[in-house]
PDB file of C-alpha atoms in Angstrom:
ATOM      1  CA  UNK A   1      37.444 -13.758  19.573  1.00 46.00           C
ATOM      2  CA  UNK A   2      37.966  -9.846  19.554  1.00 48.00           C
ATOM      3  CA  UNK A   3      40.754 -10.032  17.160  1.00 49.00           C
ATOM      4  CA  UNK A   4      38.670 -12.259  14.889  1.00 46.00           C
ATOM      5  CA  UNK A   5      35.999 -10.590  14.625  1.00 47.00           C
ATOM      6  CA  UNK A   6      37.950  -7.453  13.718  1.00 50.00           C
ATOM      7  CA  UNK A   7      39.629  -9.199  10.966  1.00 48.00           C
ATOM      8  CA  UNK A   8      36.011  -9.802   9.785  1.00 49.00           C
ATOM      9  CA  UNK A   9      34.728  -6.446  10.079  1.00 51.00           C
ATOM     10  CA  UNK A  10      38.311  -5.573   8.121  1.00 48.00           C
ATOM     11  CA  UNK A  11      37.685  -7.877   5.393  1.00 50.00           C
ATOM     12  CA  UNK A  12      33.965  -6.660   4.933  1.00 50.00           C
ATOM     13  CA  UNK A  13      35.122  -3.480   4.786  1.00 48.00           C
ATOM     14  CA  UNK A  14      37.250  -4.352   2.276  1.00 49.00           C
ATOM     15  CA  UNK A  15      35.270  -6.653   0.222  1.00 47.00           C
ATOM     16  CA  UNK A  16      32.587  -3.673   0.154  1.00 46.00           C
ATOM     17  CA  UNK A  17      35.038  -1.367  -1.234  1.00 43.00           C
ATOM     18  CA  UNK A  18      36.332  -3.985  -3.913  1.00 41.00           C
ATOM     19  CA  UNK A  19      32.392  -4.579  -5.124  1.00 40.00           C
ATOM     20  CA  UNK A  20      32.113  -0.378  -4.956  1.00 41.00           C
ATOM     21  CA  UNK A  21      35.157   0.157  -7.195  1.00 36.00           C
ATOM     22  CA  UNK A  22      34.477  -2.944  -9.754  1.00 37.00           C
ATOM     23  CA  UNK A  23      30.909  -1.421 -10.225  1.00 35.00           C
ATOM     24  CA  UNK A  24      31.937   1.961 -10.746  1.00 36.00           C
ATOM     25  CA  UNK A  25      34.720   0.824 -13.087  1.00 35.00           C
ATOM     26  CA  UNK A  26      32.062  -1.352 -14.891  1.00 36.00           C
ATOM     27  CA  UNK A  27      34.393  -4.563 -14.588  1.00 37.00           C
ATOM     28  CA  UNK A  28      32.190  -7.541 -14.104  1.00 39.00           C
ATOM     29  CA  UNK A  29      28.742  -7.673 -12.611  1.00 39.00           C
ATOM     30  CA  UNK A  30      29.210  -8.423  -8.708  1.00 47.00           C
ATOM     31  CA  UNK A  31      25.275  -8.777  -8.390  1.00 47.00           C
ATOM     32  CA  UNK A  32      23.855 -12.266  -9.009  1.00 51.00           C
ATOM     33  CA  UNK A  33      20.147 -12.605  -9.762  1.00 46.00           C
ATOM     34  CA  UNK A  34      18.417 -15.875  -9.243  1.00 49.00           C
ATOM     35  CA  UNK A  35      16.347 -17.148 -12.082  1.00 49.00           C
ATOM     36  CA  UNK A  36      13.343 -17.606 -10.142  1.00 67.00           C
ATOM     37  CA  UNK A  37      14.151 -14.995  -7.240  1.00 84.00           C
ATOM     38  CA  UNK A  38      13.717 -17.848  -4.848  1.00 91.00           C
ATOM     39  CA  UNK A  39      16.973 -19.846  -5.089  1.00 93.00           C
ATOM     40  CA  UNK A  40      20.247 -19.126  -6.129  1.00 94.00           C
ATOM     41  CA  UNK A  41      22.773 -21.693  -6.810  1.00 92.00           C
ATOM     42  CA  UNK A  42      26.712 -20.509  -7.817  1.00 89.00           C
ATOM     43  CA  UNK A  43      30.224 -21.670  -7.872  1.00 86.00           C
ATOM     44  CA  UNK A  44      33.389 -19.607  -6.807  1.00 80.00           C
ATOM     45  CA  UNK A  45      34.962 -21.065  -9.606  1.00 76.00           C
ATOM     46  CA  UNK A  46      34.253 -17.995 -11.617  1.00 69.00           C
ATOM     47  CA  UNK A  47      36.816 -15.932  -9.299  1.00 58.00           C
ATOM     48  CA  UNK A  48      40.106 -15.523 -10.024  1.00 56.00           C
ATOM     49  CA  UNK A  49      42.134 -17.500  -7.814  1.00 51.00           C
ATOM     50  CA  UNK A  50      44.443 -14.414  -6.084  1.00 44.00           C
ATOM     51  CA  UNK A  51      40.700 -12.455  -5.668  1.00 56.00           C
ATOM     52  CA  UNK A  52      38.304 -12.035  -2.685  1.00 61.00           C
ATOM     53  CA  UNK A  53      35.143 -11.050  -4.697  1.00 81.00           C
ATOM     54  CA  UNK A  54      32.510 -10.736  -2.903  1.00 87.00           C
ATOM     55  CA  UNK A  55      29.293 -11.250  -4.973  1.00 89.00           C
ATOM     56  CA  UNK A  56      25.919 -10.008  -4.468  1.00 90.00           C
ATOM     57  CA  UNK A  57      22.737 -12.035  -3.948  1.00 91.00           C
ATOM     58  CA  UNK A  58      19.351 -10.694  -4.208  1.00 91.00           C
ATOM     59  CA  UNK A  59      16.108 -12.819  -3.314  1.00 91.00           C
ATOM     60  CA  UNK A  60      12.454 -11.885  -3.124  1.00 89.00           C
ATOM     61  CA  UNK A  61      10.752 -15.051  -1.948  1.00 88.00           C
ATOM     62  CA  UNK A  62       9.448 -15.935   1.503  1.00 87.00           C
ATOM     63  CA  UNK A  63      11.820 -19.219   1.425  1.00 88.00           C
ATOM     64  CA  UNK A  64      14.399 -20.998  -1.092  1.00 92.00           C
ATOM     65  CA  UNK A  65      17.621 -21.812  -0.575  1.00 93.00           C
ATOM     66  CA  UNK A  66      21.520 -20.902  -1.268  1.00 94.00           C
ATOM     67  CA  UNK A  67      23.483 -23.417  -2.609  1.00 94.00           C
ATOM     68  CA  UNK A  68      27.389 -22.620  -3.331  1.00 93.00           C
ATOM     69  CA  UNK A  69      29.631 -24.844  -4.999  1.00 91.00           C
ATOM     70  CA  UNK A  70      33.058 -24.103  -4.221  1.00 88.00           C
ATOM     71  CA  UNK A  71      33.348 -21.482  -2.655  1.00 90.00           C
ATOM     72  CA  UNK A  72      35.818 -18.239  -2.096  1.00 88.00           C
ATOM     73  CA  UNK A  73      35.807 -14.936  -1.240  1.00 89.00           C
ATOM     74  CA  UNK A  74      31.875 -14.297  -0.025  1.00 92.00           C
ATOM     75  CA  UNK A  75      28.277 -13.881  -0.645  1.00 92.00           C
ATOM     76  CA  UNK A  76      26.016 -10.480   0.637  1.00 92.00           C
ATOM     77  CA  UNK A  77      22.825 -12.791   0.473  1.00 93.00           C
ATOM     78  CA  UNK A  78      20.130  -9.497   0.192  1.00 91.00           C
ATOM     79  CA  UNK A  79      16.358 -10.753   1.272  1.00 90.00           C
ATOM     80  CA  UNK A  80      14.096  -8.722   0.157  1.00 84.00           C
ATOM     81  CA  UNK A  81      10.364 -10.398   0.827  1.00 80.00           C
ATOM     82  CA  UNK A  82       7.252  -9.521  -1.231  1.00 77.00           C
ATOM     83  CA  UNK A  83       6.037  -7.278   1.601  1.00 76.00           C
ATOM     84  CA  UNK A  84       5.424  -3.493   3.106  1.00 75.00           C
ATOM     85  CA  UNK A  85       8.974  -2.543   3.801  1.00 74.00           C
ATOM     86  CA  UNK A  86       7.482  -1.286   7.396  1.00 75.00           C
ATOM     87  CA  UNK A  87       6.250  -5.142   7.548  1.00 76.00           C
ATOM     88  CA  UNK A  88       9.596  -5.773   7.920  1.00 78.00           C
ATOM     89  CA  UNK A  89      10.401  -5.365  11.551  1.00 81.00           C
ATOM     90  CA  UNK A  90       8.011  -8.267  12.481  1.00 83.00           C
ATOM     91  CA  UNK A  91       9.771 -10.696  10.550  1.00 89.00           C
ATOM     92  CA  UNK A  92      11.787 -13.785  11.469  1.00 89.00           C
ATOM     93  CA  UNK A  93      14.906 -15.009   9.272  1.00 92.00           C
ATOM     94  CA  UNK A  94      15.398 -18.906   9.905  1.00 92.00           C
ATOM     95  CA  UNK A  95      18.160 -21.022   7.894  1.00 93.00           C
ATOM     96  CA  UNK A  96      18.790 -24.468   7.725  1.00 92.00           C
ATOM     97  CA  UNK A  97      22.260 -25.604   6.336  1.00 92.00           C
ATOM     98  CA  UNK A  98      22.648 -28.339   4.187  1.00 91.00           C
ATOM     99  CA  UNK A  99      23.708 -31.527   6.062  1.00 86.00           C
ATOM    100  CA  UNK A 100      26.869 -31.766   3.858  1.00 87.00           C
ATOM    101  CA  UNK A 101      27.485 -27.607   4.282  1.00 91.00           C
ATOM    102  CA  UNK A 102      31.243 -26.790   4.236  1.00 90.00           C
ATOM    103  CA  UNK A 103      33.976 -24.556   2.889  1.00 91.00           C
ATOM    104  CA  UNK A 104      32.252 -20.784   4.677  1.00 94.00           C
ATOM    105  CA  UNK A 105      31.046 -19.618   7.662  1.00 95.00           C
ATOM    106  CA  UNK A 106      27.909 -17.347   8.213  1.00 95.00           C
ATOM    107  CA  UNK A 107      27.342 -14.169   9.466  1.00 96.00           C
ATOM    108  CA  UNK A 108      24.730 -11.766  10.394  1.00 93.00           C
ATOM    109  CA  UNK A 109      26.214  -8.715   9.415  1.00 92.00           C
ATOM    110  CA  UNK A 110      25.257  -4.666  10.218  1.00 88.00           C
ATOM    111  CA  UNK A 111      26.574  -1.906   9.409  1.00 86.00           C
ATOM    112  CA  UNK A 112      30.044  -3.648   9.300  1.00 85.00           C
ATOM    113  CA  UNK A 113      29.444  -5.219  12.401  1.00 90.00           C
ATOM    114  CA  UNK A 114      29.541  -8.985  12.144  1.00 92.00           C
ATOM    115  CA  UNK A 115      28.642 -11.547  14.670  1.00 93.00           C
ATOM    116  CA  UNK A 116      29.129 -15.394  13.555  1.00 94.00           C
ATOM    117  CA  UNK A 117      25.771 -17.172  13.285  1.00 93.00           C
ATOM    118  CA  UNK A 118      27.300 -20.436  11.884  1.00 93.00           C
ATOM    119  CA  UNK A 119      30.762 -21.769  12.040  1.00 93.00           C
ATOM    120  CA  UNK A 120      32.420 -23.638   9.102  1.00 92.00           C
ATOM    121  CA  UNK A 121      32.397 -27.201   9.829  1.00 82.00           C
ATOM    122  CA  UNK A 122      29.412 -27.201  12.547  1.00 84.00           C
ATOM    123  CA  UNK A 123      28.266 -30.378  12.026  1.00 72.00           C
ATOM    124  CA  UNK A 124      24.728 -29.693  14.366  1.00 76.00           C
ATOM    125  CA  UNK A 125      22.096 -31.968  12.684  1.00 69.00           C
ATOM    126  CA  UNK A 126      19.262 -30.222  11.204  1.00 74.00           C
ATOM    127  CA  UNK A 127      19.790 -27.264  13.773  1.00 83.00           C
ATOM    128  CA  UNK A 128      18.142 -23.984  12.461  1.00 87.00           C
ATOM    129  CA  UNK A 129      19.178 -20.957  13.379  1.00 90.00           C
ATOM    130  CA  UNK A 130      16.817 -17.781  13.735  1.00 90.00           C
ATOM    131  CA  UNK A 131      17.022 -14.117  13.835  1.00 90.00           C
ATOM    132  CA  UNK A 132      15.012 -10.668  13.801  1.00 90.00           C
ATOM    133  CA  UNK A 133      14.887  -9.151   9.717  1.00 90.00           C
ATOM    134  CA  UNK A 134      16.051  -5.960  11.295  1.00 89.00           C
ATOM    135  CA  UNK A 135      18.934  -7.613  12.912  1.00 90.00           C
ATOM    136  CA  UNK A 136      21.129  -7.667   9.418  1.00 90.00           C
ATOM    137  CA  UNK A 137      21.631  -9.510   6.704  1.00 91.00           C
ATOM    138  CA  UNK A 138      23.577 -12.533   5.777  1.00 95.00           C
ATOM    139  CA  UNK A 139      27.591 -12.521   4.917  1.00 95.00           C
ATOM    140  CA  UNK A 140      28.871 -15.416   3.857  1.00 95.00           C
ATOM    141  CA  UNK A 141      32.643 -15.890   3.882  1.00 94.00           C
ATOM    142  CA  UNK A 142      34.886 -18.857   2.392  1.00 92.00           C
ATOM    143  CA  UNK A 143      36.742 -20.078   4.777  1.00 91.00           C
ATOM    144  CA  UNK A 144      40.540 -20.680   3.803  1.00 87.00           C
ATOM    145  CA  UNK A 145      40.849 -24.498   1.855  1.00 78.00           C
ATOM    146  CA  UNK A 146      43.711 -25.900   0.715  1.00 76.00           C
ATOM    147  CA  UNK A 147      40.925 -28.064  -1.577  1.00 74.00           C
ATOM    148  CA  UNK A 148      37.761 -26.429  -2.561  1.00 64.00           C
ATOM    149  CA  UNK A 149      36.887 -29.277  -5.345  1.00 70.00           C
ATOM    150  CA  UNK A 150      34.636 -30.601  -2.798  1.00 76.00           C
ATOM    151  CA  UNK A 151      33.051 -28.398  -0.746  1.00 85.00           C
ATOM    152  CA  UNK A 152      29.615 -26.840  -0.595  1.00 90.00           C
ATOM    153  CA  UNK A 153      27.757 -24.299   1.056  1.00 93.00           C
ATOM    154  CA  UNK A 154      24.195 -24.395   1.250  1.00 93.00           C
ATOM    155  CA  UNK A 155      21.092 -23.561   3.326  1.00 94.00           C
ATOM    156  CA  UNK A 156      17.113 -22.837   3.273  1.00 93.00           C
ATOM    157  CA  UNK A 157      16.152 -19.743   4.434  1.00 94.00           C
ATOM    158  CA  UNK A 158      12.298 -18.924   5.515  1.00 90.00           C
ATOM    159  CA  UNK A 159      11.278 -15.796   6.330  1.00 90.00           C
ATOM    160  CA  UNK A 160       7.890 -15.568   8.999  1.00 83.00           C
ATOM    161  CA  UNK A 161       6.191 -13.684  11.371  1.00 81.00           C
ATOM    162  CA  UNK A 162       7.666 -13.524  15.027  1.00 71.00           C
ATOM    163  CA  UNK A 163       4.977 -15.105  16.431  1.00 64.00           C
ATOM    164  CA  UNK A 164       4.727 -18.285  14.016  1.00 60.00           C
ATOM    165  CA  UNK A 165       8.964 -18.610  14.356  1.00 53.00           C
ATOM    166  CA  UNK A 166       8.609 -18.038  18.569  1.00 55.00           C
ATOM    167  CA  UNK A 167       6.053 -21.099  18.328  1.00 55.00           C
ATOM    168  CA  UNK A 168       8.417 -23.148  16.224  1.00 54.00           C
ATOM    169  CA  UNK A 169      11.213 -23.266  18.235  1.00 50.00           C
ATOM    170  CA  UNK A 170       9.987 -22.542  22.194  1.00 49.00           C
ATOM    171  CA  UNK A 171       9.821 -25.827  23.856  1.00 43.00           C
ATOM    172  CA  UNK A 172       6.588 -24.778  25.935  1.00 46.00           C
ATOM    173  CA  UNK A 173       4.716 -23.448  23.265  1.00 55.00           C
ATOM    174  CA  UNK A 174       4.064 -26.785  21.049  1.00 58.00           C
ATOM    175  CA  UNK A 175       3.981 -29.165  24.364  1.00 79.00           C
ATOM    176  CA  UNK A 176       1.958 -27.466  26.266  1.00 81.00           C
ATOM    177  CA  UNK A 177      -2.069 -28.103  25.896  1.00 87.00           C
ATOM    178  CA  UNK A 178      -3.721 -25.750  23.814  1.00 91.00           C
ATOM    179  CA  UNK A 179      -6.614 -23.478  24.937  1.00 91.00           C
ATOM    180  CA  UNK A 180     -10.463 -23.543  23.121  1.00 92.00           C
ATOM    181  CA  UNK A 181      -9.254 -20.401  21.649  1.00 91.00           C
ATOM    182  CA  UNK A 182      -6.124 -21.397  20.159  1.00 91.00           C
ATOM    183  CA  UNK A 183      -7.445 -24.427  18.973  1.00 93.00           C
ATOM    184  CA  UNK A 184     -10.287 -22.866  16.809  1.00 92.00           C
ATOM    185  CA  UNK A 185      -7.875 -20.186  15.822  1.00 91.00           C
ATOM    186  CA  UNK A 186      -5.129 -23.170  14.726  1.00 91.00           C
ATOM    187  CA  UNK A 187      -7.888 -24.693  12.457  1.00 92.00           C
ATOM    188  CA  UNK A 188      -8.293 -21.899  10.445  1.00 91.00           C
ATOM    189  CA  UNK A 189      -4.510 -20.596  10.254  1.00 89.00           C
ATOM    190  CA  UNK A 190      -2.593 -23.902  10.043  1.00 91.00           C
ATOM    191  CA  UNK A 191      -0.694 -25.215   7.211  1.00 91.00           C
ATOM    192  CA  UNK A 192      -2.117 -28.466   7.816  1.00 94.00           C
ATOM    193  CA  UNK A 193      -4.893 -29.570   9.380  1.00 95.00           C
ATOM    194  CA  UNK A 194      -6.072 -33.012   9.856  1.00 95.00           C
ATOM    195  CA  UNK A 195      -8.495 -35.749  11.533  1.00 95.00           C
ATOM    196  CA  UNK A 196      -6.277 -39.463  12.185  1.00 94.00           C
ATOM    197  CA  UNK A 197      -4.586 -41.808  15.012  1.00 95.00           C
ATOM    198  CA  UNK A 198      -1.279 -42.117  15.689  1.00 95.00           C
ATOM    199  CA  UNK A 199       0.385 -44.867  14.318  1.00 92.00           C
ATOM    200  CA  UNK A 200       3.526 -44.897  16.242  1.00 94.00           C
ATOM    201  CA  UNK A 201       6.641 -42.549  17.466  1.00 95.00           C
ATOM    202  CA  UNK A 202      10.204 -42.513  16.491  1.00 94.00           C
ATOM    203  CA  UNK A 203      12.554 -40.692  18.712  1.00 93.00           C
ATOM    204  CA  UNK A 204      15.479 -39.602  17.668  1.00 88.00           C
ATOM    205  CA  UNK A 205      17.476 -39.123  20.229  1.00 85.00           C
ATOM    206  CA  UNK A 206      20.618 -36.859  18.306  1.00 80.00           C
ATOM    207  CA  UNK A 207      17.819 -34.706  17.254  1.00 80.00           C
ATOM    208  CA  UNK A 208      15.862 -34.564  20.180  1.00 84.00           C
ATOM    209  CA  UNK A 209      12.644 -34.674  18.165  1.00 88.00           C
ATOM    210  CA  UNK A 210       9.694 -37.181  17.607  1.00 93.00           C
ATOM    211  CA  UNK A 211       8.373 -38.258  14.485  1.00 94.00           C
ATOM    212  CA  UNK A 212       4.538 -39.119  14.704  1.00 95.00           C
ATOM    213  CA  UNK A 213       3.580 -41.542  11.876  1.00 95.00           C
ATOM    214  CA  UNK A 214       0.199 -40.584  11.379  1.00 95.00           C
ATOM    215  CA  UNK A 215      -3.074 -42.257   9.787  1.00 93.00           C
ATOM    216  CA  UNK A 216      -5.463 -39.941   8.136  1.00 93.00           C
ATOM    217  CA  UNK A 217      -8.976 -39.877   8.514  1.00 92.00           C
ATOM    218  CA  UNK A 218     -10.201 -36.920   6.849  1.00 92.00           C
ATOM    219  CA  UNK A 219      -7.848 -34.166   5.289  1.00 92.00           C
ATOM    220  CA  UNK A 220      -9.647 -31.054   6.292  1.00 93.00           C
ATOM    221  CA  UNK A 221      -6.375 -29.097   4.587  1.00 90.00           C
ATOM    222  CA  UNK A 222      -2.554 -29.082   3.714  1.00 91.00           C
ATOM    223  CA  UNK A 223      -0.745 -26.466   2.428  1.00 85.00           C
ATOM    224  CA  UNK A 224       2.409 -29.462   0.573  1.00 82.00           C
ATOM    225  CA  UNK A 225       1.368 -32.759   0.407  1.00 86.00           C
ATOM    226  CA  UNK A 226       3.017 -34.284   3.251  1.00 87.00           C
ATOM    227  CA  UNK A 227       0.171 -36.751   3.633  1.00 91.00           C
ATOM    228  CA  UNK A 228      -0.270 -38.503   1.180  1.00 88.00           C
ATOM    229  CA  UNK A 229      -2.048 -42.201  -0.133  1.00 85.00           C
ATOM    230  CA  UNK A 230      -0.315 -45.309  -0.095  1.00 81.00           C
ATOM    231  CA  UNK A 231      -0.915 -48.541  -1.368  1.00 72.00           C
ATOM    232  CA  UNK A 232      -3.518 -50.227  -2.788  1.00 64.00           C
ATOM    233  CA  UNK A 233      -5.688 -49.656   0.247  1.00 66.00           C
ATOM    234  CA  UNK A 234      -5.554 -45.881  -0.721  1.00 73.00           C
ATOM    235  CA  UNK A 235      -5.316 -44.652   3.144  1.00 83.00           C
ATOM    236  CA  UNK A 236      -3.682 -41.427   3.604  1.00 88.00           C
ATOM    237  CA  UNK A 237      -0.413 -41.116   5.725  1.00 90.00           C
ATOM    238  CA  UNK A 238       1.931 -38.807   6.837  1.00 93.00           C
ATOM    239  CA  UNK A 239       4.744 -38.061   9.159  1.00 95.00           C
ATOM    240  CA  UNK A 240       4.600 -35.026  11.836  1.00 95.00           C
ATOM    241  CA  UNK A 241       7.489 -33.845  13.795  1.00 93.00           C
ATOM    242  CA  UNK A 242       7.750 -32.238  17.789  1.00 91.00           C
ATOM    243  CA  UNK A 243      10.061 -32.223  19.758  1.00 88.00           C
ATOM    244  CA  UNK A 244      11.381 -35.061  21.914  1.00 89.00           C
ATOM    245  CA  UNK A 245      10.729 -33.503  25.205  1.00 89.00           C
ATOM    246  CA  UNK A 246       7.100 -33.466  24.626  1.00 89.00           C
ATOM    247  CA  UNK A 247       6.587 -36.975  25.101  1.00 89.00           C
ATOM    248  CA  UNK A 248       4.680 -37.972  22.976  1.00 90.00           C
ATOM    249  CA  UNK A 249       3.267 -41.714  22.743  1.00 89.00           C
ATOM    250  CA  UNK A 250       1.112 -44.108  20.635  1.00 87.00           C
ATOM    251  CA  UNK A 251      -2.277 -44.212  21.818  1.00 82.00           C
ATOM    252  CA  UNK A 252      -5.987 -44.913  20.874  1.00 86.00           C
ATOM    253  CA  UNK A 253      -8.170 -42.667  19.167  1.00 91.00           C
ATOM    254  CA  UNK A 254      -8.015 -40.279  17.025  1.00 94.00           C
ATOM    255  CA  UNK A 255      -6.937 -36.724  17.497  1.00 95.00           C
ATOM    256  CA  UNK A 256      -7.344 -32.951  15.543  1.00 95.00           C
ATOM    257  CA  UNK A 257      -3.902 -32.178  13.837  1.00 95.00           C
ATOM    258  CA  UNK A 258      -2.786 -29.370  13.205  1.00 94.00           C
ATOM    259  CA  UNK A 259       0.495 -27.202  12.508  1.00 92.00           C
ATOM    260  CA  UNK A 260       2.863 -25.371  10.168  1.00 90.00           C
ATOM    261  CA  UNK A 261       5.444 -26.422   7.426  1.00 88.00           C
ATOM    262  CA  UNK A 262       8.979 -25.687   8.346  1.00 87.00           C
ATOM    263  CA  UNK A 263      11.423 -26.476   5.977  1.00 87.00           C
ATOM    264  CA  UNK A 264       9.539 -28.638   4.124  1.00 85.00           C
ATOM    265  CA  UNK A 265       8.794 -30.653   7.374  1.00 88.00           C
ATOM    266  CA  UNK A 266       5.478 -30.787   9.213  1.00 92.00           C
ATOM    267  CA  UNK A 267       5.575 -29.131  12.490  1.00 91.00           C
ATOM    268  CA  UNK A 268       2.978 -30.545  15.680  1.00 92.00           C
ATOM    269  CA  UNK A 269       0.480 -27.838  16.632  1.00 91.00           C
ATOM    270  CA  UNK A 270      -2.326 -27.945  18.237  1.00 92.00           C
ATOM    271  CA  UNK A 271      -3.523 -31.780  18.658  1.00 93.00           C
ATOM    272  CA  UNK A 272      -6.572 -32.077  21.136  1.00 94.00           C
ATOM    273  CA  UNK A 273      -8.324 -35.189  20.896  1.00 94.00           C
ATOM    274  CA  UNK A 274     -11.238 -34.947  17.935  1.00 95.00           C
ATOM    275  CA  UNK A 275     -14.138 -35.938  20.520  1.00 95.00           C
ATOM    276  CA  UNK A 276     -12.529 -32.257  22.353  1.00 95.00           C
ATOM    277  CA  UNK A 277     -12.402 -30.479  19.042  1.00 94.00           C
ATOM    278  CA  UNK A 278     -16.199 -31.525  18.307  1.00 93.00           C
ATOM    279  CA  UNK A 279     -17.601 -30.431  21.450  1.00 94.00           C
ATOM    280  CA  UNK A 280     -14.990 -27.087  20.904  1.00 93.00           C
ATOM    281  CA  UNK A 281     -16.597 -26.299  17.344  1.00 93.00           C
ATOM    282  CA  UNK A 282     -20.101 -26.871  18.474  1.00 93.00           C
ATOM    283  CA  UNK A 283     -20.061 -24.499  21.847  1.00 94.00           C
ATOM    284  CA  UNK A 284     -18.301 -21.913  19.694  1.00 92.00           C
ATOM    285  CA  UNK A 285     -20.847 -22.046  16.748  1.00 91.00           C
ATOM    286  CA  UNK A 286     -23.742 -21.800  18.827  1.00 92.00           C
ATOM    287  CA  UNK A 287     -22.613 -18.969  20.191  1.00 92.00           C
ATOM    288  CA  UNK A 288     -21.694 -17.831  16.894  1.00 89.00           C
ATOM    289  CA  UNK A 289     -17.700 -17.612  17.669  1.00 88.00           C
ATOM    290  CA  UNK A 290     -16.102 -19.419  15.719  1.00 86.00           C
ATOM    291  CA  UNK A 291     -13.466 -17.718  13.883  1.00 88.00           C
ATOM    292  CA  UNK A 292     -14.315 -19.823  10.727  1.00 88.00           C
ATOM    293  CA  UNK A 293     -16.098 -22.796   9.005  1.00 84.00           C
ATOM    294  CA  UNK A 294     -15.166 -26.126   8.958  1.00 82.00           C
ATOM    295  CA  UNK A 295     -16.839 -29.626   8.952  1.00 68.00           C
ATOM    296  CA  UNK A 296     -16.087 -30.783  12.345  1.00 59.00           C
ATOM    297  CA  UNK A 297     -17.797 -34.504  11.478  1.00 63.00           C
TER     298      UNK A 297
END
């Protein structure tokens, strides 16, 4: 593992100094812009085949995706969010990789220190890895193919606050029952927030997560419309994912949704049963606490 990871630091090194001297010699631009500074989508093919270019990425959007056809040498994949550069410290990076990803592997990378974040060939379903903005950015190395005609690399990236990415991904946090507080305080930050039953539960056992198929009610808010009206009947449905060790079951009733978007999925929240939420709303309003205004009815 030692010697590997020296090789790596060795070939960063030296893929640094390659992008250093082509830029100063003015041969070929190294630095790829996306179109809409969101996504970037590129193909190694445009390497010569004896080179290990490396190739500069530069992003500015709060989530997108890298998509790589073919790929050799690597990728510096630069993040640069629409924010206070002293912002920066409180952010969370979280990728996704493509189910199909192949031909690279991924590194968080610091001052030529590298430490493998995803492995070439991981075949993890839907696994998302997280780290700290200020832990380094992201190198992305081909991996050596005696075929690269089909392979591609590819992931989402997001970039949030701790505290929404801790949430996310911390078993106890989206099981456990939420207070009064965070309840009010989830209806007026939430992505989504909803009034409906649950339908049924999936489980998916490889995943370990639950899909809630939900019936809407009333749609108080959503930030992407994941519910959304079917049929003639025109009721609105949607789908809402936890994870599997929260248990949860079909029931009676209807229940106050609420949660984030997470890679174009809708992540559980807070969920307290509505008659709870009314009685919530009204204490707080009477008291003239609650954090904001919304039609409880």
């Amino acid at each position: 593992m030692r010697g590997a990871a020296a090789a790596g630091r060795l070939l960063l090194l030296g893929l640094r100094l390659l992008l250093g001297l082509r830029l100063l010699l003015g041969g070929g631009a190294a630095a790829q812009y996306s179109s809409d500074l969101c996504n970037w989508k590129g193909s190694g093919l445009t390497h010569e085949s004896h080179k290990k270019d490396v190739e500069q990425v530069y992003l500015r959007c709060s989530e997108g995706s890298i998509e790589w056809m073919y790929p050799t040498g690597a990728l510096i994949v630069n993040l640069r969010p629409n924010t206070s550069p002293a912002s920066y410290k409180h952010l969370t990076v979280c990728i996704k990789p493509f189910k199909d990803s192949a031909g690279a592997n991924i590194y968080l990378e610091k001052t030529g220190e590298l430490k493998l974040l995803v492995r070439d060939g991981d075949r993890s379903p839907n696994k998302v890895y997280c780290y700290g903005y200020d832990q380094g950015g992201l190198f992305v190395e081909a991996t050596p193919q005696q075929d690269i005609s089909r392979k591609i690399t590819g992931f989402q990236y997001e970039l949030m606050n701790k505290g929404i990415a801790s949430d996310l991904h911390t078993v106890s946090a989206p099981c456990r029952p939420c207070s009064d507080t965070e309840v009010l305080l989830a209806v007026c930050t939430s992505d989504f927030v909803i009034r409906g039953s649950i339908r049924d539960v999936t489980n998916e056992e490889e995943e370990q997560e639950s899909i809630i198929h939900v019936g809407v009610n009333k749609l108080y808010r959503q930030k992407s419309k994941v519910f959304q009206l079917t049929g003639e009947s025109g009721n609105w449905r949607g789908q809402i994912k936890t994870l599997l060790e929260c248990g949860v079951r079909p029931g009676d009733g209807d229940f106050l949704f609420t949660g984030r978007m997470h890679f174009g999925e809708a992540r559980l929240g807070c969920a307290p049963r509505f008659k709870d939420f009314q009685r919530m709303y009204k204490e707080a309003k009477d008291k003239g606490l609650n954090p904001c205004e919304i039609g409880p009815d």
